[in-house]
mmCIF file with all atom_site columns, N, CA and C and ligand atoms in Angstrom:
data_model
loop_
_atom_site.group_PDB
_atom_site.id
_atom_site.type_symbol
_atom_site.label_atom_id
_atom_site.label_alt_id
_atom_site.label_comp_id
_atom_site.label_asym_id
_atom_site.label_entity_id
_atom_site.label_seq_id
_atom_site.pdbx_PDB_ins_code
_atom_site.Cartn_x
_atom_site.Cartn_y
_atom_site.Cartn_z
_atom_site.occupancy
_atom_site.B_iso_or_equiv
_atom_site.pdbx_formal_charge
_atom_site.auth_seq_id
_atom_site.auth_comp_id
_atom_site.auth_asym_id
_atom_site.auth_atom_id
_atom_site.pdbx_PDB_model_num
ATOM   1   N  N   . MET A 1 1  ? 0.842   -1.198 0.000   1.00 95.00 ? 5  MET A N   1
ATOM   2   C  CA  . MET A 1 1  ? 0.000   0.000  0.000   1.00 95.00 ? 5  MET A CA  1
ATOM   3   C  C   . MET A 1 1  ? 0.876   1.247  0.000   1.00 95.00 ? 5  MET A C   1
ATOM   4   N  N   . LEU A 1 2  ? 0.511   2.220  -0.800  1.00 97.00 ? 6  LEU A N   1
ATOM   5   C  CA  . LEU A 1 2  ? 1.251   3.475  -0.842  1.00 97.00 ? 6  LEU A CA  1
ATOM   6   C  C   . LEU A 1 2  ? 0.464   4.570  -0.131  1.00 97.00 ? 6  LEU A C   1
ATOM   7   N  N   . THR A 1 3  ? 1.180   5.455  0.511   1.00 98.00 ? 7  THR A N   1
ATOM   8   C  CA  . THR A 1 3  ? 0.565   6.672  1.042   1.00 98.00 ? 7  THR A CA  1
ATOM   9   C  C   . THR A 1 3  ? 1.019   7.821  0.145   1.00 98.00 ? 7  THR A C   1
ATOM   10  N  N   . ILE A 1 4  ? 0.044   8.448  -0.516  1.00 98.00 ? 8  ILE A N   1
ATOM   11  C  CA  . ILE A 1 4  ? 0.338   9.536  -1.436  1.00 98.00 ? 8  ILE A CA  1
ATOM   12  C  C   . ILE A 1 4  ? 0.309   10.848 -0.653  1.00 98.00 ? 8  ILE A C   1
ATOM   13  N  N   . LYS A 1 5  ? 1.336   11.656 -0.855  1.00 98.00 ? 9  LYS A N   1
ATOM   14  C  CA  . LYS A 1 5  ? 1.435   12.943 -0.146  1.00 98.00 ? 9  LYS A CA  1
ATOM   15  C  C   . LYS A 1 5  ? 1.606   14.080 -1.131  1.00 98.00 ? 9  LYS A C   1
ATOM   16  N  N   . CYS A 1 6  ? 1.190   15.237 -0.693  1.00 98.00 ? 10 CYS A N   1
ATOM   17  C  CA  . CYS A 1 6  ? 1.379   16.456 -1.470  1.00 98.00 ? 10 CYS A CA  1
ATOM   18  C  C   . CYS A 1 6  ? 2.867   16.828 -1.482  1.00 98.00 ? 10 CYS A C   1
ATOM   19  N  N   . ALA A 1 7  ? 3.409   17.128 -2.660  1.00 98.00 ? 11 ALA A N   1
ATOM   20  C  CA  . ALA A 1 7  ? 4.822   17.488 -2.750  1.00 98.00 ? 11 ALA A CA  1
ATOM   21  C  C   . ALA A 1 7  ? 5.093   18.881 -2.184  1.00 98.00 ? 11 ALA A C   1
ATOM   22  N  N   . LYS A 1 8  ? 4.066   19.705 -2.117  1.00 98.00 ? 12 LYS A N   1
ATOM   23  C  CA  . LYS A 1 8  ? 4.246   21.072 -1.626  1.00 98.00 ? 12 LYS A CA  1
ATOM   24  C  C   . LYS A 1 8  ? 4.237   21.153 -0.107  1.00 98.00 ? 12 LYS A C   1
ATOM   25  N  N   . CYS A 1 9  ? 3.187   20.612 0.504   1.00 98.00 ? 13 CYS A N   1
ATOM   26  C  CA  . CYS A 1 9  ? 3.020   20.809 1.951   1.00 98.00 ? 13 CYS A CA  1
ATOM   27  C  C   . CYS A 1 9  ? 3.163   19.514 2.745   1.00 98.00 ? 13 CYS A C   1
ATOM   28  N  N   . LYS A 1 10 ? 3.388   18.386 2.033   1.00 98.00 ? 14 LYS A N   1
ATOM   29  C  CA  . LYS A 1 10 ? 3.646   17.079 2.661   1.00 98.00 ? 14 LYS A CA  1
ATOM   30  C  C   . LYS A 1 10 ? 2.439   16.481 3.381   1.00 98.00 ? 14 LYS A C   1
ATOM   31  N  N   . THR A 1 11 ? 1.275   17.061 3.208   1.00 98.00 ? 15 THR A N   1
ATOM   32  C  CA  . THR A 1 11 ? 0.062   16.499 3.798   1.00 98.00 ? 15 THR A CA  1
ATOM   33  C  C   . THR A 1 11 ? -0.255  15.154 3.154   1.00 98.00 ? 15 THR A C   1
ATOM   34  N  N   . LYS A 1 12 ? -0.721  14.196 3.960   1.00 98.00 ? 16 LYS A N   1
ATOM   35  C  CA  . LYS A 1 12 ? -1.162  12.912 3.423   1.00 98.00 ? 16 LYS A CA  1
ATOM   36  C  C   . LYS A 1 12 ? -2.443  13.116 2.631   1.00 98.00 ? 16 LYS A C   1
ATOM   37  N  N   . LEU A 1 13 ? -2.496  12.570 1.435   1.00 98.00 ? 17 LEU A N   1
ATOM   38  C  CA  . LEU A 1 13 ? -3.675  12.733 0.596   1.00 98.00 ? 17 LEU A CA  1
ATOM   39  C  C   . LEU A 1 13 ? -4.568  11.499 0.619   1.00 98.00 ? 17 LEU A C   1
ATOM   40  N  N   . TYR A 1 14 ? -3.991  10.344 0.285   1.00 98.00 ? 18 TYR A N   1
ATOM   41  C  CA  . TYR A 1 14 ? -4.772  9.103  0.321   1.00 98.00 ? 18 TYR A CA  1
ATOM   42  C  C   . TYR A 1 14 ? -3.874  7.884  0.302   1.00 98.00 ? 18 TYR A C   1
ATOM   43  N  N   . LYS A 1 15 ? -4.503  6.767  0.632   1.00 98.00 ? 19 LYS A N   1
ATOM   44  C  CA  . LYS A 1 15 ? -3.819  5.479  0.553   1.00 98.00 ? 19 LYS A CA  1
ATOM   45  C  C   . LYS A 1 15 ? -4.217  4.799  -0.738  1.00 98.00 ? 19 LYS A C   1
ATOM   46  N  N   . TYR A 1 16 ? -3.241  4.217  -1.390  1.00 98.00 ? 20 TYR A N   1
ATOM   47  C  CA  . TYR A 1 16 ? -3.488  3.638  -2.706  1.00 98.00 ? 20 TYR A CA  1
ATOM   48  C  C   . TYR A 1 16 ? -2.863  2.261  -2.826  1.00 98.00 ? 20 TYR A C   1
ATOM   49  N  N   . HIS A 1 17 ? -3.656  1.340  -3.365  1.00 97.00 ? 21 HIS A N   1
ATOM   50  C  CA  . HIS A 1 17 ? -3.183  -0.018 -3.597  1.00 97.00 ? 21 HIS A CA  1
ATOM   51  C  C   . HIS A 1 17 ? -2.566  -0.078 -4.990  1.00 97.00 ? 21 HIS A C   1
ATOM   52  N  N   . LYS A 1 18 ? -1.255  0.037  -5.046  1.00 95.00 ? 22 LYS A N   1
ATOM   53  C  CA  . LYS A 1 18 ? -0.555  0.053  -6.342  1.00 95.00 ? 22 LYS A CA  1
ATOM   54  C  C   . LYS A 1 18 ? -0.156  -1.362 -6.713  1.00 95.00 ? 22 LYS A C   1
ATOM   55  N  N   . ILE A 1 19 ? -0.524  -1.767 -7.919  1.00 93.00 ? 23 ILE A N   1
ATOM   56  C  CA  . ILE A 1 19 ? -0.128  -3.075 -8.420  1.00 93.00 ? 23 ILE A CA  1
ATOM   57  C  C   . ILE A 1 19 ? 0.896   -2.874 -9.527  1.00 93.00 ? 23 ILE A C   1
ATOM   58  N  N   . GLY A 1 20 ? 2.004   -3.575 -9.419  1.00 92.00 ? 24 GLY A N   1
ATOM   59  C  CA  . GLY A 1 20 ? 3.071   -3.458 -10.411 1.00 92.00 ? 24 GLY A CA  1
ATOM   60  C  C   . GLY A 1 20 ? 4.136   -2.494 -9.947  1.00 92.00 ? 24 GLY A C   1
ATOM   61  N  N   . LYS A 1 21 ? 5.313   -2.616 -10.537 1.00 89.00 ? 25 LYS A N   1
ATOM   62  C  CA  . LYS A 1 21 ? 6.461   -1.850 -10.057 1.00 89.00 ? 25 LYS A CA  1
ATOM   63  C  C   . LYS A 1 21 ? 6.686   -0.560 -10.835 1.00 89.00 ? 25 LYS A C   1
ATOM   64  N  N   . GLY A 1 22 ? 5.844   -0.318 -11.804 1.00 91.00 ? 26 GLY A N   1
ATOM   65  C  CA  . GLY A 1 22 ? 6.036   0.873  -12.643 1.00 91.00 ? 26 GLY A CA  1
ATOM   66  C  C   . GLY A 1 22 ? 5.778   2.171  -11.898 1.00 91.00 ? 26 GLY A C   1
ATOM   67  N  N   . LYS A 1 23 ? 6.015   3.260  -12.601 1.00 93.00 ? 27 LYS A N   1
ATOM   68  C  CA  . LYS A 1 23 ? 5.758   4.591  -12.037 1.00 93.00 ? 27 LYS A CA  1
ATOM   69  C  C   . LYS A 1 23 ? 4.274   4.785  -11.772 1.00 93.00 ? 27 LYS A C   1
ATOM   70  N  N   . LEU A 1 24 ? 3.984   5.662  -10.847 1.00 95.00 ? 28 LEU A N   1
ATOM   71  C  CA  . LEU A 1 24 ? 2.598   5.977  -10.538 1.00 95.00 ? 28 LEU A CA  1
ATOM   72  C  C   . LEU A 1 24 ? 2.122   7.086  -11.482 1.00 95.00 ? 28 LEU A C   1
ATOM   73  N  N   . LEU A 1 25 ? 1.497   6.666  -12.569 1.00 96.00 ? 29 LEU A N   1
ATOM   74  C  CA  . LEU A 1 25 ? 1.017   7.619  -13.568 1.00 96.00 ? 29 LEU A CA  1
ATOM   75  C  C   . LEU A 1 25 ? -0.473  7.879  -13.422 1.00 96.00 ? 29 LEU A C   1
ATOM   76  N  N   . LYS A 1 26 ? -1.170  6.864  -12.880 1.00 97.00 ? 30 LYS A N   1
ATOM   77  C  CA  . LYS A 1 26 ? -2.619  6.942  -12.701 1.00 97.00 ? 30 LYS A CA  1
ATOM   78  C  C   . LYS A 1 26 ? -2.962  6.400  -11.326 1.00 97.00 ? 30 LYS A C   1
ATOM   79  N  N   . SER A 1 27 ? -4.058  6.872  -10.768 1.00 97.00 ? 31 SER A N   1
ATOM   80  C  CA  . SER A 1 27 ? -4.633  6.237  -9.586  1.00 97.00 ? 31 SER A CA  1
ATOM   81  C  C   . SER A 1 27 ? -6.010  5.743  -9.969  1.00 97.00 ? 31 SER A C   1
ATOM   82  N  N   . HIS A 1 28 ? -6.169  4.420  -9.982  1.00 97.00 ? 32 HIS A N   1
ATOM   83  C  CA  . HIS A 1 28 ? -7.493  3.858  -10.251 1.00 97.00 ? 32 HIS A CA  1
ATOM   84  C  C   . HIS A 1 28 ? -8.368  4.086  -9.026  1.00 97.00 ? 32 HIS A C   1
ATOM   85  N  N   . LYS A 1 29 ? -9.554  4.632  -9.240  1.00 98.00 ? 33 LYS A N   1
ATOM   86  C  CA  . LYS A 1 29 ? -10.390 5.040  -8.104  1.00 98.00 ? 33 LYS A CA  1
ATOM   87  C  C   . LYS A 1 29 ? -10.777 3.871  -7.217  1.00 98.00 ? 33 LYS A C   1
ATOM   88  N  N   . THR A 1 30 ? -10.961 2.702  -7.811  1.00 97.00 ? 34 THR A N   1
ATOM   89  C  CA  . THR A 1 30 ? -11.351 1.535  -7.007  1.00 97.00 ? 34 THR A CA  1
ATOM   90  C  C   . THR A 1 30 ? -10.216 1.078  -6.104  1.00 97.00 ? 34 THR A C   1
ATOM   91  N  N   . ARG A 1 31 ? -8.994  1.525  -6.368  1.00 97.00 ? 35 ARG A N   1
ATOM   92  C  CA  . ARG A 1 31 ? -7.858  1.104  -5.545  1.00 97.00 ? 35 ARG A CA  1
ATOM   93  C  C   . ARG A 1 31 ? -7.456  2.160  -4.522  1.00 97.00 ? 35 ARG A C   1
ATOM   94  N  N   . ILE A 1 32 ? -8.188  3.252  -4.476  1.00 98.00 ? 36 ILE A N   1
ATOM   95  C  CA  . ILE A 1 32 ? -7.955  4.245  -3.428  1.00 98.00 ? 36 ILE A CA  1
ATOM   96  C  C   . ILE A 1 32 ? -8.678  3.753  -2.187  1.00 98.00 ? 36 ILE A C   1
ATOM   97  N  N   . LYS A 1 33 ? -7.896  3.474  -1.139  1.00 97.00 ? 37 LYS A N   1
ATOM   98  C  CA  . LYS A 1 33 ? -8.461  2.785  0.015   1.00 97.00 ? 37 LYS A CA  1
ATOM   99  C  C   . LYS A 1 33 ? -8.893  3.721  1.131   1.00 97.00 ? 37 LYS A C   1
ATOM   100 N  N   . LYS A 1 34 ? -8.261  4.837  1.238   1.00 98.00 ? 38 LYS A N   1
ATOM   101 C  CA  . LYS A 1 34 ? -8.609  5.761  2.319   1.00 98.00 ? 38 LYS A CA  1
ATOM   102 C  C   . LYS A 1 34 ? -8.233  7.156  1.875   1.00 98.00 ? 38 LYS A C   1
ATOM   103 N  N   . ILE A 1 35 ? -9.141  8.087  2.027   1.00 98.00 ? 39 ILE A N   1
ATOM   104 C  CA  . ILE A 1 35 ? -8.846  9.464  1.647   1.00 98.00 ? 39 ILE A CA  1
ATOM   105 C  C   . ILE A 1 35 ? -8.655  10.295 2.907   1.00 98.00 ? 39 ILE A C   1
ATOM   106 N  N   . TYR A 1 36 ? -7.523  10.970 2.982   1.00 98.00 ? 40 TYR A N   1
ATOM   107 C  CA  . TYR A 1 36 ? -7.244  11.850 4.117   1.00 98.00 ? 40 TYR A CA  1
ATOM   108 C  C   . TYR A 1 36 ? -7.589  13.281 3.739   1.00 98.00 ? 40 TYR A C   1
ATOM   109 N  N   . ASN A 1 37 ? -7.174  13.656 2.559   1.00 97.00 ? 41 ASN A N   1
ATOM   110 C  CA  . ASN A 1 37 ? -7.211  15.058 2.211   1.00 97.00 ? 41 ASN A CA  1
ATOM   111 C  C   . ASN A 1 37 ? -7.153  15.185 0.693   1.00 97.00 ? 41 ASN A C   1
ATOM   112 N  N   . LEU A 1 38 ? -8.290  15.311 0.078   1.00 97.00 ? 42 LEU A N   1
ATOM   113 C  CA  . LEU A 1 38 ? -8.316  15.408 -1.375  1.00 97.00 ? 42 LEU A CA  1
ATOM   114 C  C   . LEU A 1 38 ? -9.627  16.053 -1.749  1.00 97.00 ? 42 LEU A C   1
ATOM   115 N  N   . LYS A 1 39 ? -9.569  17.141 -2.486  1.00 97.00 ? 43 LYS A N   1
ATOM   116 C  CA  . LYS A 1 39 ? -10.812 17.786 -2.900  1.00 97.00 ? 43 LYS A CA  1
ATOM   117 C  C   . LYS A 1 39 ? -10.832 17.926 -4.409  1.00 97.00 ? 43 LYS A C   1
ATOM   118 N  N   . LYS A 1 40 ? -12.016 17.901 -4.952  1.00 97.00 ? 44 LYS A N   1
ATOM   119 C  CA  . LYS A 1 40 ? -12.161 17.955 -6.389  1.00 97.00 ? 44 LYS A CA  1
ATOM   120 C  C   . LYS A 1 40 ? -12.711 19.316 -6.778  1.00 97.00 ? 44 LYS A C   1
ATOM   121 N  N   . GLU A 1 41 ? -12.024 19.964 -7.707  1.00 97.00 ? 45 GLU A N   1
ATOM   122 C  CA  . GLU A 1 41 ? -12.503 21.236 -8.250  1.00 97.00 ? 45 GLU A CA  1
ATOM   123 C  C   . GLU A 1 41 ? -12.514 21.099 -9.758  1.00 97.00 ? 45 GLU A C   1
ATOM   124 N  N   . ASP A 1 42 ? -13.691 21.199 -10.338 1.00 96.00 ? 46 ASP A N   1
ATOM   125 C  CA  . ASP A 1 42 ? -13.855 20.890 -11.764 1.00 96.00 ? 46 ASP A CA  1
ATOM   126 C  C   . ASP A 1 42 ? -13.305 19.489 -12.023 1.00 96.00 ? 46 ASP A C   1
ATOM   127 N  N   . ARG A 1 43 ? -12.310 19.365 -12.885 1.00 97.00 ? 47 ARG A N   1
ATOM   128 C  CA  . ARG A 1 43 ? -11.762 18.024 -13.126 1.00 97.00 ? 47 ARG A CA  1
ATOM   129 C  C   . ARG A 1 43 ? -10.448 17.800 -12.388 1.00 97.00 ? 47 ARG A C   1
ATOM   130 N  N   . GLN A 1 44 ? -10.080 18.729 -11.543 1.00 98.00 ? 48 GLN A N   1
ATOM   131 C  CA  . GLN A 1 44 ? -8.795  18.616 -10.861 1.00 98.00 ? 48 GLN A CA  1
ATOM   132 C  C   . GLN A 1 44 ? -8.954  18.131 -9.435  1.00 98.00 ? 48 GLN A C   1
ATOM   133 N  N   . TYR A 1 45 ? -8.052  17.245 -9.032  1.00 98.00 ? 49 TYR A N   1
ATOM   134 C  CA  . TYR A 1 45 ? -7.976  16.809 -7.651  1.00 98.00 ? 49 TYR A CA  1
ATOM   135 C  C   . TYR A 1 45 ? -6.867  17.591 -6.981  1.00 98.00 ? 49 TYR A C   1
ATOM   136 N  N   . LYS A 1 46 ? -7.224  18.199 -5.840  1.00 98.00 ? 50 LYS A N   1
ATOM   137 C  CA  . LYS A 1 46 ? -6.275  19.086 -5.180  1.00 98.00 ? 50 LYS A CA  1
ATOM   138 C  C   . LYS A 1 46 ? -6.092  18.744 -3.714  1.00 98.00 ? 50 LYS A C   1
ATOM   139 N  N   . CYS A 1 47 ? -4.920  19.064 -3.219  1.00 98.00 ? 51 CYS A N   1
ATOM   140 C  CA  . CYS A 1 47 ? -4.644  19.056 -1.796  1.00 98.00 ? 51 CYS A CA  1
ATOM   141 C  C   . CYS A 1 47 ? -5.337  20.274 -1.179  1.00 98.00 ? 51 CYS A C   1
ATOM   142 N  N   . SER A 1 48 ? -5.463  20.291 0.150   1.00 97.00 ? 52 SER A N   1
ATOM   143 C  CA  . SER A 1 48 ? -6.085  21.448 0.801   1.00 97.00 ? 52 SER A CA  1
ATOM   144 C  C   . SER A 1 48 ? -5.257  22.721 0.626   1.00 97.00 ? 52 SER A C   1
ATOM   145 N  N   . CYS A 1 49 ? -3.964  22.592 0.297   1.00 98.00 ? 53 CYS A N   1
ATOM   146 C  CA  . CYS A 1 49 ? -3.135  23.778 0.070   1.00 98.00 ? 53 CYS A CA  1
ATOM   147 C  C   . CYS A 1 49 ? -3.335  24.358 -1.332  1.00 98.00 ? 53 CYS A C   1
ATOM   148 N  N   . GLY A 1 50 ? -4.094  23.660 -2.172  1.00 97.00 ? 54 GLY A N   1
ATOM   149 C  CA  . GLY A 1 50 ? -4.360  24.176 -3.508  1.00 97.00 ? 54 GLY A CA  1
ATOM   150 C  C   . GLY A 1 50 ? -3.520  23.526 -4.599  1.00 97.00 ? 54 GLY A C   1
ATOM   151 N  N   . ASN A 1 51 ? -2.554  22.740 -4.210  1.00 98.00 ? 55 ASN A N   1
ATOM   152 C  CA  . ASN A 1 51 ? -1.697  22.049 -5.182  1.00 98.00 ? 55 ASN A CA  1
ATOM   153 C  C   . ASN A 1 51 ? -2.519  20.994 -5.934  1.00 98.00 ? 55 ASN A C   1
ATOM   154 N  N   . ALA A 1 52 ? -2.552  21.073 -7.259  1.00 98.00 ? 56 ALA A N   1
ATOM   155 C  CA  . ALA A 1 52 ? -3.297  20.102 -8.061  1.00 98.00 ? 56 ALA A CA  1
ATOM   156 C  C   . ALA A 1 52 ? -2.428  18.872 -8.298  1.00 98.00 ? 56 ALA A C   1
ATOM   157 N  N   . VAL A 1 53 ? -2.910  17.730 -7.841  1.00 98.00 ? 57 VAL A N   1
ATOM   158 C  CA  . VAL A 1 53 ? -2.102  16.508 -7.948  1.00 98.00 ? 57 VAL A CA  1
ATOM   159 C  C   . VAL A 1 53 ? -2.541  15.607 -9.096  1.00 98.00 ? 57 VAL A C   1
ATOM   160 N  N   . GLY A 1 54 ? -3.737  15.841 -9.639  1.00 98.00 ? 58 GLY A N   1
ATOM   161 C  CA  . GLY A 1 54 ? -4.174  14.978 -10.727 1.00 98.00 ? 58 GLY A CA  1
ATOM   162 C  C   . GLY A 1 54 ? -5.435  15.483 -11.382 1.00 98.00 ? 58 GLY A C   1
ATOM   163 N  N   . THR A 1 55 ? -5.784  14.838 -12.489 1.00 98.00 ? 59 THR A N   1
ATOM   164 C  CA  . THR A 1 55 ? -6.951  15.197 -13.281 1.00 98.00 ? 59 THR A CA  1
ATOM   165 C  C   . THR A 1 55 ? -7.900  14.005 -13.357 1.00 98.00 ? 59 THR A C   1
ATOM   166 N  N   . ASP A 1 56 ? -9.172  14.285 -13.202 1.00 98.00 ? 60 ASP A N   1
ATOM   167 C  CA  . ASP A 1 56 ? -10.178 13.221 -13.274 1.00 98.00 ? 60 ASP A CA  1
ATOM   168 C  C   . ASP A 1 56 ? -10.325 12.717 -14.706 1.00 98.00 ? 60 ASP A C   1
ATOM   169 N  N   . GLU A 1 57 ? -10.135 11.428 -14.886 1.00 98.00 ? 61 GLU A N   1
ATOM   170 C  CA  . GLU A 1 57 ? -10.298 10.818 -16.205 1.00 98.00 ? 61 GLU A CA  1
ATOM   171 C  C   . GLU A 1 57 ? -11.361 9.723  -16.162 1.00 98.00 ? 61 GLU A C   1
ATOM   172 N  N   . GLY A 1 58 ? -12.318 9.866  -15.267 1.00 97.00 ? 62 GLY A N   1
ATOM   173 C  CA  . GLY A 1 58 ? -13.386 8.879  -15.168 1.00 97.00 ? 62 GLY A CA  1
ATOM   174 C  C   . GLY A 1 58 ? -13.048 7.780  -14.183 1.00 97.00 ? 62 GLY A C   1
ATOM   175 N  N   . GLU A 1 59 ? -12.514 6.672  -14.699 1.00 97.00 ? 63 GLU A N   1
ATOM   176 C  CA  . GLU A 1 59 ? -12.215 5.551  -13.806 1.00 97.00 ? 63 GLU A CA  1
ATOM   177 C  C   . GLU A 1 59 ? -10.916 5.729  -13.035 1.00 97.00 ? 63 GLU A C   1
ATOM   178 N  N   . PHE A 1 60 ? -10.110 6.678  -13.481 1.00 98.00 ? 64 PHE A N   1
ATOM   179 C  CA  . PHE A 1 60 ? -8.842  6.896  -12.781 1.00 98.00 ? 64 PHE A CA  1
ATOM   180 C  C   . PHE A 1 60 ? -8.505  8.379  -12.712 1.00 98.00 ? 64 PHE A C   1
ATOM   181 N  N   . ILE A 1 61 ? -7.547  8.681  -11.861 1.00 98.00 ? 65 ILE A N   1
ATOM   182 C  CA  . ILE A 1 61 ? -7.005  10.034 -11.765 1.00 98.00 ? 65 ILE A CA  1
ATOM   183 C  C   . ILE A 1 61 ? -5.661  10.023 -12.477 1.00 98.00 ? 65 ILE A C   1
ATOM   184 N  N   . LYS A 1 62 ? -5.508  10.873 -13.455 1.00 98.00 ? 66 LYS A N   1
ATOM   185 C  CA  . LYS A 1 62 ? -4.221  10.990 -14.129 1.00 98.00 ? 66 LYS A CA  1
ATOM   186 C  C   . LYS A 1 62 ? -3.327  11.869 -13.265 1.00 98.00 ? 66 LYS A C   1
ATOM   187 N  N   . MET A 1 63 ? -2.236  11.309 -12.782 1.00 98.00 ? 67 MET A N   1
ATOM   188 C  CA  . MET A 1 63 ? -1.415  11.996 -11.800 1.00 98.00 ? 67 MET A CA  1
ATOM   189 C  C   . MET A 1 63 ? -0.509  13.047 -12.446 1.00 98.00 ? 67 MET A C   1
ATOM   190 N  N   . SER A 1 64 ? -0.332  14.164 -11.759 1.00 97.00 ? 68 SER A N   1
ATOM   191 C  CA  . SER A 1 64 ? 0.588   15.200 -12.226 1.00 97.00 ? 68 SER A CA  1
ATOM   192 C  C   . SER A 1 64 ? 1.975   14.902 -11.691 1.00 97.00 ? 68 SER A C   1
ATOM   193 N  N   . ASN A 1 65 ? 2.865   14.706 -12.587 1.00 92.00 ? 69 ASN A N   1
ATOM   194 C  CA  . ASN A 1 65 ? 4.240   14.433 -12.220 1.00 92.00 ? 69 ASN A CA  1
ATOM   195 C  C   . ASN A 1 65 ? 4.778   15.525 -11.301 1.00 92.00 ? 69 ASN A C   1
ATOM   196 N  N   . GLN A 1 66 ? 5.460   15.123 -10.248 1.00 95.00 ? 70 GLN A N   1
ATOM   197 C  CA  . GLN A 1 66 ? 6.137   16.056 -9.328  1.00 95.00 ? 70 GLN A CA  1
ATOM   198 C  C   . GLN A 1 66 ? 5.197   16.849 -8.435  1.00 95.00 ? 70 GLN A C   1
ATOM   199 N  N   . ALA A 1 67 ? 3.898   16.626 -8.547  1.00 98.00 ? 71 ALA A N   1
ATOM   200 C  CA  . ALA A 1 67 ? 2.972   17.304 -7.641  1.00 98.00 ? 71 ALA A CA  1
ATOM   201 C  C   . ALA A 1 67 ? 2.767   16.503 -6.361  1.00 98.00 ? 71 ALA A C   1
ATOM   202 N  N   . PHE A 1 68 ? 3.256   15.253 -6.368  1.00 98.00 ? 72 PHE A N   1
ATOM   203 C  CA  . PHE A 1 68 ? 3.041   14.378 -5.216  1.00 98.00 ? 72 PHE A CA  1
ATOM   204 C  C   . PHE A 1 68 ? 4.293   13.554 -4.935  1.00 98.00 ? 72 PHE A C   1
ATOM   205 N  N   . THR A 1 69 ? 4.334   13.013 -3.731  1.00 97.00 ? 73 THR A N   1
ATOM   206 C  CA  . THR A 1 69 ? 5.363   12.033 -3.376  1.00 97.00 ? 73 THR A CA  1
ATOM   207 C  C   . THR A 1 69 ? 4.636   10.857 -2.750  1.00 97.00 ? 73 THR A C   1
ATOM   208 N  N   . TYR A 1 70 ? 5.336   9.762  -2.531  1.00 96.00 ? 74 TYR A N   1
ATOM   209 C  CA  . TYR A 1 70 ? 4.684   8.656  -1.842  1.00 96.00 ? 74 TYR A CA  1
ATOM   210 C  C   . TYR A 1 70 ? 5.675   7.841  -1.044  1.00 96.00 ? 74 TYR A C   1
ATOM   211 N  N   . THR A 1 71 ? 5.126   7.147  -0.058  1.00 96.00 ? 75 THR A N   1
ATOM   212 C  CA  . THR A 1 71 ? 5.906   6.200  0.715   1.00 96.00 ? 75 THR A CA  1
ATOM   213 C  C   . THR A 1 71 ? 5.135   4.895  0.726   1.00 96.00 ? 75 THR A C   1
ATOM   214 N  N   . GLY A 1 72 ? 5.828   3.809  1.029   1.00 96.00 ? 76 GLY A N   1
ATOM   215 C  CA  . GLY A 1 72 ? 5.159   2.518  1.099   1.00 96.00 ? 76 GLY A CA  1
ATOM   216 C  C   . GLY A 1 72 ? 5.656   1.588  0.025   1.00 96.00 ? 76 GLY A C   1
ATOM   217 N  N   . THR A 1 73 ? 4.947   0.476  -0.147  1.00 92.00 ? 77 THR A N   1
ATOM   218 C  CA  . THR A 1 73 ? 5.402   -0.559 -1.067  1.00 92.00 ? 77 THR A CA  1
ATOM   219 C  C   . THR A 1 73 ? 4.369   -0.810 -2.158  1.00 92.00 ? 77 THR A C   1
ATOM   220 N  N   . LYS A 1 74 ? 4.891   -1.165 -3.325  1.00 90.00 ? 78 LYS A N   1
ATOM   221 C  CA  . LYS A 1 74 ? 4.042   -1.537 -4.453  1.00 90.00 ? 78 LYS A CA  1
ATOM   222 C  C   . LYS A 1 74 ? 3.880   -3.052 -4.463  1.00 90.00 ? 78 LYS A C   1
ATOM   223 N  N   . GLU A 1 75 ? 2.660   -3.508 -4.757  1.00 86.00 ? 79 GLU A N   1
ATOM   224 C  CA  . GLU A 1 75 ? 2.425   -4.952 -4.841  1.00 86.00 ? 79 GLU A CA  1
ATOM   225 C  C   . GLU A 1 75 ? 2.854   -5.435 -6.219  1.00 86.00 ? 79 GLU A C   1
ATOM   226 N  N   . SER A 1 76 ? 3.510   -6.589 -6.261  1.00 81.00 ? 80 SER A N   1
ATOM   227 C  CA  . SER A 1 76 ? 3.920   -7.097 -7.575  1.00 81.00 ? 80 SER A CA  1
ATOM   228 C  C   . SER A 1 76 ? 2.904   -8.113 -8.074  1.00 81.00 ? 80 SER A C   1
HETATM 229 ZN ZN1 . ZN  B 2 .  ? -0.571  20.386 -0.148  1.00 60.90 ? 4  ZN  B ZN1 1
#
């Protein structure tokens, strides 16, 4: 499980079940397990500080490179 954090203010955003060892380019909504801090404005998902971390693409969130960091392990 990964904990996704805002790259700007380091606030925890959500927990994500990542499958595979590749880069985190998308977050599938069904694999988001717990939301700490994430708000949606139009099609953008933002941290409470206003940093946009991704764009809504329907079934997944397309992640903005360098807008987030994460800790934890990826499932293979
Ligand atoms: Zn933030």
